[in-house]
Tab-separated table of C-alpha atoms and ligand atoms in Angstrom:
chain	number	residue	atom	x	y	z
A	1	UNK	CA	0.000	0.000	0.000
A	2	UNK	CA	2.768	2.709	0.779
A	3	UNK	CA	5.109	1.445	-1.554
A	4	UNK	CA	1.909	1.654	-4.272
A	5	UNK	CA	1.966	4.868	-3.275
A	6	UNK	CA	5.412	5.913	-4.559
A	7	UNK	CA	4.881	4.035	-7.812
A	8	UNK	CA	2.235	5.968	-8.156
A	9	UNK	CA	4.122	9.294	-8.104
A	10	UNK	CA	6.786	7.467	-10.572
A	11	UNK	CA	3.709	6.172	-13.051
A	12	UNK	CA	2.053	9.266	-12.919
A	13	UNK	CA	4.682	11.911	-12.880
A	14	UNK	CA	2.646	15.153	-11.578
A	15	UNK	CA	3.919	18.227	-11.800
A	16	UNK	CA	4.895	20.006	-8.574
A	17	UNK	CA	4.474	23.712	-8.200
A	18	UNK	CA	6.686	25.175	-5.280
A	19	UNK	CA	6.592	28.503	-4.118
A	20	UNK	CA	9.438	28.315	-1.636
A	21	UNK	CA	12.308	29.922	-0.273
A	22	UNK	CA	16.076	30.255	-1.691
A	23	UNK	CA	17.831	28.772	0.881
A	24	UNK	CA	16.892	25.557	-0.042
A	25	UNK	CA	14.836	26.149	-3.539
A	26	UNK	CA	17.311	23.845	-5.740
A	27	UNK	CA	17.059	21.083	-3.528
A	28	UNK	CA	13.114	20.757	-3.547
A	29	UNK	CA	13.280	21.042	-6.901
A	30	UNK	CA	16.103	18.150	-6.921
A	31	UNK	CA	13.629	15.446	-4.537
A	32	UNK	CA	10.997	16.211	-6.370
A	33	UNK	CA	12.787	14.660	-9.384
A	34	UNK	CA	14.031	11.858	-7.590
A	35	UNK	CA	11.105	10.716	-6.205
A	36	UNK	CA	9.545	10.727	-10.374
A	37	UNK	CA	7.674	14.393	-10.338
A	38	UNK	CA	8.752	17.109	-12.314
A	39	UNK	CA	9.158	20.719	-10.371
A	40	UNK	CA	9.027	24.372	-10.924
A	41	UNK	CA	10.136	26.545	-8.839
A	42	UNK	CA	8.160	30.030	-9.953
A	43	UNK	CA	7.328	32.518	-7.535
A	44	UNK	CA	6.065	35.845	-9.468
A	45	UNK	CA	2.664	37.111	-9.042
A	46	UNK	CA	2.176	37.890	-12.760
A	47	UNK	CA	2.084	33.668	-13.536
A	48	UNK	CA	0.844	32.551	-10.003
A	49	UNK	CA	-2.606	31.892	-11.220
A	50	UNK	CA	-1.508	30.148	-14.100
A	51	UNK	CA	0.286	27.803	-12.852
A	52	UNK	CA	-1.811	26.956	-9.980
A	53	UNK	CA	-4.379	25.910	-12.779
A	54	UNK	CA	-1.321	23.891	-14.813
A	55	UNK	CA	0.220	22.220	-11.924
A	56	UNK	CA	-1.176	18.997	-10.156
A	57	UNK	CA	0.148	20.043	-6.523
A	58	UNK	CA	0.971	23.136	-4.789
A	59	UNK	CA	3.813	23.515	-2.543
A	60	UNK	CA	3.664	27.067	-0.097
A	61	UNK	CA	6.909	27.320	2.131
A	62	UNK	CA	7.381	30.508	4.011
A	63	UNK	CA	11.080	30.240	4.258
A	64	UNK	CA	11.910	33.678	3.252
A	65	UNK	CA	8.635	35.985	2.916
A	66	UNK	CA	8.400	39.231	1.463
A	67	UNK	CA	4.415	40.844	0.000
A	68	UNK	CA	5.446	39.878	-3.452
A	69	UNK	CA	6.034	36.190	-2.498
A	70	UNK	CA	2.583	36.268	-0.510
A	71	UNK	CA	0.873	37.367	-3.693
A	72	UNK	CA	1.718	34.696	-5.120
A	73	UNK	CA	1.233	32.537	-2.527
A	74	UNK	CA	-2.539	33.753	-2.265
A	75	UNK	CA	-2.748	33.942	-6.145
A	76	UNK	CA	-1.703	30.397	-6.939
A	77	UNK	CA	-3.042	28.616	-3.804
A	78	UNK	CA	-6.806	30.200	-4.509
A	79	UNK	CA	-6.349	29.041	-8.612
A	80	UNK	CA	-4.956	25.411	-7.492
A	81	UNK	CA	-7.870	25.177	-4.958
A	82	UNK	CA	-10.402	25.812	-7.939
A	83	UNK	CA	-8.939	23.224	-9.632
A	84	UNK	CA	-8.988	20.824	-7.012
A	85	UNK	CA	-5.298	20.582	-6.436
A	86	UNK	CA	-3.389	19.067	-3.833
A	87	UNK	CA	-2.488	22.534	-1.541
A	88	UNK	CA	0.518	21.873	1.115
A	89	UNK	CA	1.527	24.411	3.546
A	90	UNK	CA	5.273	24.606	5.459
A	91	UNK	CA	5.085	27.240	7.841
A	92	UNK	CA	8.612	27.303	7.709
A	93	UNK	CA	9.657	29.957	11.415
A	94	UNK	CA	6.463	30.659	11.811
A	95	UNK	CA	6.780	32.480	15.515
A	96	UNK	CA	10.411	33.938	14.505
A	97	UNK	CA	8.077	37.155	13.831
A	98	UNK	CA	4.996	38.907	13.320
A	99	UNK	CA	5.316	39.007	10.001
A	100	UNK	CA	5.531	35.266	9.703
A	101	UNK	CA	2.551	34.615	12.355
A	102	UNK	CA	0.363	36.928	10.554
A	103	UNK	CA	1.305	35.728	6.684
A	104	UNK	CA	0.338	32.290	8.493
A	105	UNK	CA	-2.980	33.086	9.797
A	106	UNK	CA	-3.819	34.604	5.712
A	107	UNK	CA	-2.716	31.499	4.281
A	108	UNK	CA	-4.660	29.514	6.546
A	109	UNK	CA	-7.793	31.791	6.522
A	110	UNK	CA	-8.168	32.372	2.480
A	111	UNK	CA	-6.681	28.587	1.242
A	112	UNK	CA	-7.598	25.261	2.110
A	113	UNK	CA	-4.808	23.230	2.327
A	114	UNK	CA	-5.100	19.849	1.800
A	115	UNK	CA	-1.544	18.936	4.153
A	116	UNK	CA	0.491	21.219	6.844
A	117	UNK	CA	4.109	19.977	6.984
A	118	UNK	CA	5.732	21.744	10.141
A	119	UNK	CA	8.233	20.908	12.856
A	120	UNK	CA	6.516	20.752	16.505
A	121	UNK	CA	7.657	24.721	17.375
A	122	UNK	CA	5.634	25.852	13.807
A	123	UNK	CA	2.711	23.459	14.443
A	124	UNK	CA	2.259	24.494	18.112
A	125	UNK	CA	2.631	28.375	16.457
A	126	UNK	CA	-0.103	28.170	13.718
A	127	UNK	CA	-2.570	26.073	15.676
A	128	UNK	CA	-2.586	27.554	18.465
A	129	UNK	CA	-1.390	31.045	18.234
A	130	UNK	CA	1.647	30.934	20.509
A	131	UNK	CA	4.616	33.182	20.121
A	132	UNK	CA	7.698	31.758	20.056
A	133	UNK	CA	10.258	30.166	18.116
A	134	UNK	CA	13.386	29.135	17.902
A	135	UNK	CA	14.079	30.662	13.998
A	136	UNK	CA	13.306	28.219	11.429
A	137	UNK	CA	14.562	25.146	13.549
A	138	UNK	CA	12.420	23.536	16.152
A	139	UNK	CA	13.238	24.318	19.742
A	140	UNK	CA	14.342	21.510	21.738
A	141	UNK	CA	11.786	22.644	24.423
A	142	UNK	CA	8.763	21.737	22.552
A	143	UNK	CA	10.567	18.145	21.519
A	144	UNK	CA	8.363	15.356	20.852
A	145	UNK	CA	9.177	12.686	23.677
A	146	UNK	CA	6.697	9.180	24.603
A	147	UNK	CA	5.571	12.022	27.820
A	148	UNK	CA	3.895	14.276	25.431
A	149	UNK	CA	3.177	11.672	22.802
A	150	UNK	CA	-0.461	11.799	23.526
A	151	UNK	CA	-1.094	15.529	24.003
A	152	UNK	CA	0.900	16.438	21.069
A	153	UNK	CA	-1.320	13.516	18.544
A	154	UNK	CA	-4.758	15.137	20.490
A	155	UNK	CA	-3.481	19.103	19.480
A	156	UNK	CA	-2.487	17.735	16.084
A	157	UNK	CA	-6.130	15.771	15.096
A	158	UNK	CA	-7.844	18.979	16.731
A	159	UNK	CA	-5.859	21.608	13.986
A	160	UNK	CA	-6.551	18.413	11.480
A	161	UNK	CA	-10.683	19.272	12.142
A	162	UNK	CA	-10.332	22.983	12.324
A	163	UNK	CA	-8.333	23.259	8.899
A	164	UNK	CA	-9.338	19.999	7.556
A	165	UNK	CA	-5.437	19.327	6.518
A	166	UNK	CA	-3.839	16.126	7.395
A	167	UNK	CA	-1.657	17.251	9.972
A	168	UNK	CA	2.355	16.138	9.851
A	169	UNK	CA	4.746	16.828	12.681
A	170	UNK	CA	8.361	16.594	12.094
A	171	UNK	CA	11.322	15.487	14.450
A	172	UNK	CA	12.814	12.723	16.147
A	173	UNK	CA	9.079	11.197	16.439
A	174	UNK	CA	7.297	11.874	13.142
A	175	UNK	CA	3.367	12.364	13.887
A	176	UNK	CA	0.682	12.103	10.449
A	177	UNK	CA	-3.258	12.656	11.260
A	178	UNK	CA	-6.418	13.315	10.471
A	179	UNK	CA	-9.071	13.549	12.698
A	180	UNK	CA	-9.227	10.081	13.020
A	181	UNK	CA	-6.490	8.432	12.226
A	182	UNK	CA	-2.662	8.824	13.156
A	183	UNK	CA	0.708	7.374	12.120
A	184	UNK	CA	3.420	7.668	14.796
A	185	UNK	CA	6.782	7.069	12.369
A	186	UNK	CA	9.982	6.743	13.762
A	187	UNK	CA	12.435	6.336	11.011
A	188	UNK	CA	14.516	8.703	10.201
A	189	UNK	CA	18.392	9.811	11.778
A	190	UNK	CA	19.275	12.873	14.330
A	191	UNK	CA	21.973	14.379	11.459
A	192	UNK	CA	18.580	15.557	9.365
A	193	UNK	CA	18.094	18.049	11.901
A	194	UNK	CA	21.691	19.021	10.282
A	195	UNK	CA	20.841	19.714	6.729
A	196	UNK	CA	19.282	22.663	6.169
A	197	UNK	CA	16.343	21.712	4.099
A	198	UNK	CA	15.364	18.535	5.206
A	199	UNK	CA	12.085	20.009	6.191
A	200	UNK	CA	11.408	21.439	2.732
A	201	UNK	CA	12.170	18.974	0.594
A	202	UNK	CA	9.685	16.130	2.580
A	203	UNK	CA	6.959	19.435	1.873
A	204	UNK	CA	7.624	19.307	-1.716
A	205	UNK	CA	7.853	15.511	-1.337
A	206	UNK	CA	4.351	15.866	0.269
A	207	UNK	CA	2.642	17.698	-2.705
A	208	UNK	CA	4.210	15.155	-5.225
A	209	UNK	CA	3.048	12.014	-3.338
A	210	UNK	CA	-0.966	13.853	-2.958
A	211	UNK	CA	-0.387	14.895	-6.352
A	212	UNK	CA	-0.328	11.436	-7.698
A	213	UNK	CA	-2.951	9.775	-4.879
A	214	UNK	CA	-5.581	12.293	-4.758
A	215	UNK	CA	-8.052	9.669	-2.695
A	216	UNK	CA	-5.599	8.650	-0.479
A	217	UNK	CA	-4.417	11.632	1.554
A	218	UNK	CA	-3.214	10.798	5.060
A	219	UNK	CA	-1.461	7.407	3.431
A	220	UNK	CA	0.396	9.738	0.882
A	221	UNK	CA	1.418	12.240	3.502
A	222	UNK	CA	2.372	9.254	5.545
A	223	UNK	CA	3.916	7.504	2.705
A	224	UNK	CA	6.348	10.883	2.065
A	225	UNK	CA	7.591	11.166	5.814
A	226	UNK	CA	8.623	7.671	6.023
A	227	UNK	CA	10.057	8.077	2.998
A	228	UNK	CA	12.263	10.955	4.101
A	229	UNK	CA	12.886	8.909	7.078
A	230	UNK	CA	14.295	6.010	5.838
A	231	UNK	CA	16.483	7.956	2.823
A	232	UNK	CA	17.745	9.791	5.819
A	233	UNK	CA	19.045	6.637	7.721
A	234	UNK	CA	20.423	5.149	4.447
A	235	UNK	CA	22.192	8.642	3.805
A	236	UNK	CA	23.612	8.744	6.978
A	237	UNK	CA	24.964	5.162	6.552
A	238	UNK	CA	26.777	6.203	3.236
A	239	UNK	CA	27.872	9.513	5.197
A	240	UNK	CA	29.965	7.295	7.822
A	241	UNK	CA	31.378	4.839	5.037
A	242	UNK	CA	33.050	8.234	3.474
A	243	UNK	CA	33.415	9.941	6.541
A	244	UNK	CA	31.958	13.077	5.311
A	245	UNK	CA	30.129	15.462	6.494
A	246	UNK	CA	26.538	16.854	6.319
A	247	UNK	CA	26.987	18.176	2.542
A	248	UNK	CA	27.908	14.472	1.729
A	249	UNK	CA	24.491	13.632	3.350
A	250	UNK	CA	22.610	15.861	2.051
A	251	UNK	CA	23.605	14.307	-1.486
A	252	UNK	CA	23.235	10.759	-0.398
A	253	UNK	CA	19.325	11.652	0.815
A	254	UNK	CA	18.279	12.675	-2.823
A	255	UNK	CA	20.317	10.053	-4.169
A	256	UNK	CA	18.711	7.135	-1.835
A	257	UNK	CA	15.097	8.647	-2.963
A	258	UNK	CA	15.679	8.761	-6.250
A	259	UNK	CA	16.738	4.534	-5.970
A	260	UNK	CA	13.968	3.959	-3.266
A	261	UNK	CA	11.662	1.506	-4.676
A	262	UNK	CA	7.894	0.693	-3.448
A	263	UNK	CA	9.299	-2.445	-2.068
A	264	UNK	CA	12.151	-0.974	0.414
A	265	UNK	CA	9.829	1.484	1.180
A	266	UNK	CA	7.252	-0.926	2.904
A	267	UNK	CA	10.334	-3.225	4.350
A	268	UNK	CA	11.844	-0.133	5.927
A	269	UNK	CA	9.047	2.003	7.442
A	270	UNK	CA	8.877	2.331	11.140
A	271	UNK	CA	5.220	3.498	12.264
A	272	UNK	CA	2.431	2.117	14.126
A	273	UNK	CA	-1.447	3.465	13.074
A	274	UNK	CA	-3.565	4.264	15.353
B	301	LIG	N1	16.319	13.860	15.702
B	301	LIG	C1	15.832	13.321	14.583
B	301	LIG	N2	15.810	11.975	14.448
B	301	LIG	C2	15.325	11.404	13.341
B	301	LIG	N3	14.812	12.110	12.282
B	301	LIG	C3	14.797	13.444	12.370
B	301	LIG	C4	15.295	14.127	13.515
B	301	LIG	N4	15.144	15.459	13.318
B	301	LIG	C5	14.581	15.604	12.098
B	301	LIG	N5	14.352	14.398	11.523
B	301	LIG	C6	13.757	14.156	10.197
B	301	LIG	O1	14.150	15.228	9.349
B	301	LIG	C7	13.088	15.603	8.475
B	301	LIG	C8	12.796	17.085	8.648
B	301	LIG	O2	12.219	17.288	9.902
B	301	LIG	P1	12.446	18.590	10.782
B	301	LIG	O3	13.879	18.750	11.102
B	301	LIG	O4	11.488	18.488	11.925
B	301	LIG	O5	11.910	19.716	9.805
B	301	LIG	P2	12.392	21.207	9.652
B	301	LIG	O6	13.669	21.085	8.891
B	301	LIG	O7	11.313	21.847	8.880
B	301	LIG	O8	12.557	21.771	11.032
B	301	LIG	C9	11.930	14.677	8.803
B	301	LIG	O9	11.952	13.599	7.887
B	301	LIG	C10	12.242	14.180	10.212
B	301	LIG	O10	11.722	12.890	10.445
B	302	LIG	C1	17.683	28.395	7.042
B	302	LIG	C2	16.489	28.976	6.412
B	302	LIG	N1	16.184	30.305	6.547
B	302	LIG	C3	15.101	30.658	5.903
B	302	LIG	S1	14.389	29.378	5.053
B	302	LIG	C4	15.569	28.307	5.604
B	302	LIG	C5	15.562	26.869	5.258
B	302	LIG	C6	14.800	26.055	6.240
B	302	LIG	O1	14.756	24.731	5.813
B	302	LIG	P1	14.274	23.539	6.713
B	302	LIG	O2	13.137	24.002	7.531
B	302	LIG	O3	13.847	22.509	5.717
B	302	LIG	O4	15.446	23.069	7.523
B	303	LIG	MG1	11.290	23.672	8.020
């Protein structure tokens, strides 16, 4: 079933429409390959509505905001909603300032997003209005740990029925919900939190895997974490053979999802649904 999921995205190619930041831009636009989509990368106002009616997923990152981006963000996310497509938002430093908290709350108010791909600092920001943040990292105070486990799944299937997004929280302890339904997935390695990007790419991941399994939504979203997981365990694997560092591994991940196949992806995930 997961690893259907990925062949899916390989038989069906869909093209992946990011409006992101340029920090990490090239390497979205790399995963997205790997994993069988085809990206662009566009973020001016003037084609925003366009190509939210040519893509077949939508990809908002607020990595680096400024009111032109947001245009387009609004512009592109209200034409790919018309047309039914896949919407995901990555709130990326959401509480790092007002301008990010309040460029949040538009997105959320004026497009419905089908996924929102955060780490646990963004999520706890944008669902529940709190103020803080450590940057665009998540701050090891809000960690994930089996303690919280529970309250963090309830907060998560609660912002799942307000927005009515499947819900993904990143870290150490990967958490994918809807209202009903939740994957706890714990593959993945402690050097991601390394790579700058890590977070992005499984967002543009995200849109490619909904993109190509419309009907099955919280499986894709769950399908595109583990997969990030798991490339991120093999990377770091490859990283210690060399003994390089976390440029090496950031290499390593897209290569390991472009050779993922359906097969290693079911043998390798970690989760438990509940
Ligand atoms: N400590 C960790 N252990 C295992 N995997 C991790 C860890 N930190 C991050 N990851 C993985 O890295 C990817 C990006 O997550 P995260 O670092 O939370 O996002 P962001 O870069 O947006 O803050 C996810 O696939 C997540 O599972
Ligand atoms: C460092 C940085 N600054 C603005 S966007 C960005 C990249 C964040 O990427 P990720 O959240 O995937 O680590
Ligand atoms: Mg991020």
């Amino acid at each position: 079933m997961l690893g259907e999921i990925l062949e899916n995205v390989r038989e069906r190619s869909p093209l992946i429409q990011n409006i992101t930041n340029y920090v990490t831009a090239n390497d979205c636009a790399n995963i997205t390959l790997a994993c069988g989509a085809s990206p662009t990368m566009s973020d001016g106002e003037e084609e925003a509505e366009e190509m939210g009616r040519l893509c077949d997923g939508l990809n908002i990152n607020m990595g680096t905001l400024h009111p032109r981006s947001v245009k387009a963000m609004l512009l592109a996310g209200k034409s790919a909603a018309g047309f039914g497509r896949p919407i995901v938002l990555d709130p990326v430093g959401a509480g790092a300032s007002t301008y990010r908290r309040e460029t949040a709350e538009e997105l959320l108010r004026e497009i419905p997003f089908t996924a929102i791909r955060g780490n646990i600092s963004e999520i706890k920001t944008i669902s529940g209005g709190r103020n803080s943040s450590k940057g665009v990292d998540a701050d090891a105070a809000d960690a994930v740990t089996e303690e919280n486990l529970e309250k963090t799944i309830a907060l998560a299937r609660d912002f799942s029925g307000r927005t009515g997004a499947v819900i993904a929280i990143s870290g150490a302890v990967d958490i994918v919900t809807d209202t009903k339904n939740t994957y706890i997935i714990r593959n993945g390695h402690p050097v991601m939190a390394k790579i700058t990007g890590c977070g992005c790419m499984l967002s543009s991941l995200t849109a490619a895997y909904l993109a190509a399994n419309p009907d099955r939504k919280l499986e894709a979203v769950a399908a595109a974490v583990i997969t990030m997981g798991l490339c991120g365990e093999k990377a770091y694997e490859k990283m210690a053979e060399e003994n390089s560092g976390n440029a090496g591994c950031r290499n390593h991940l897209i290569d390991e999802v472009y050779k993922l196949t359906g097969r290693e992806l079911e043998r390798g995930a970690k989760y438990e649904l509940r």
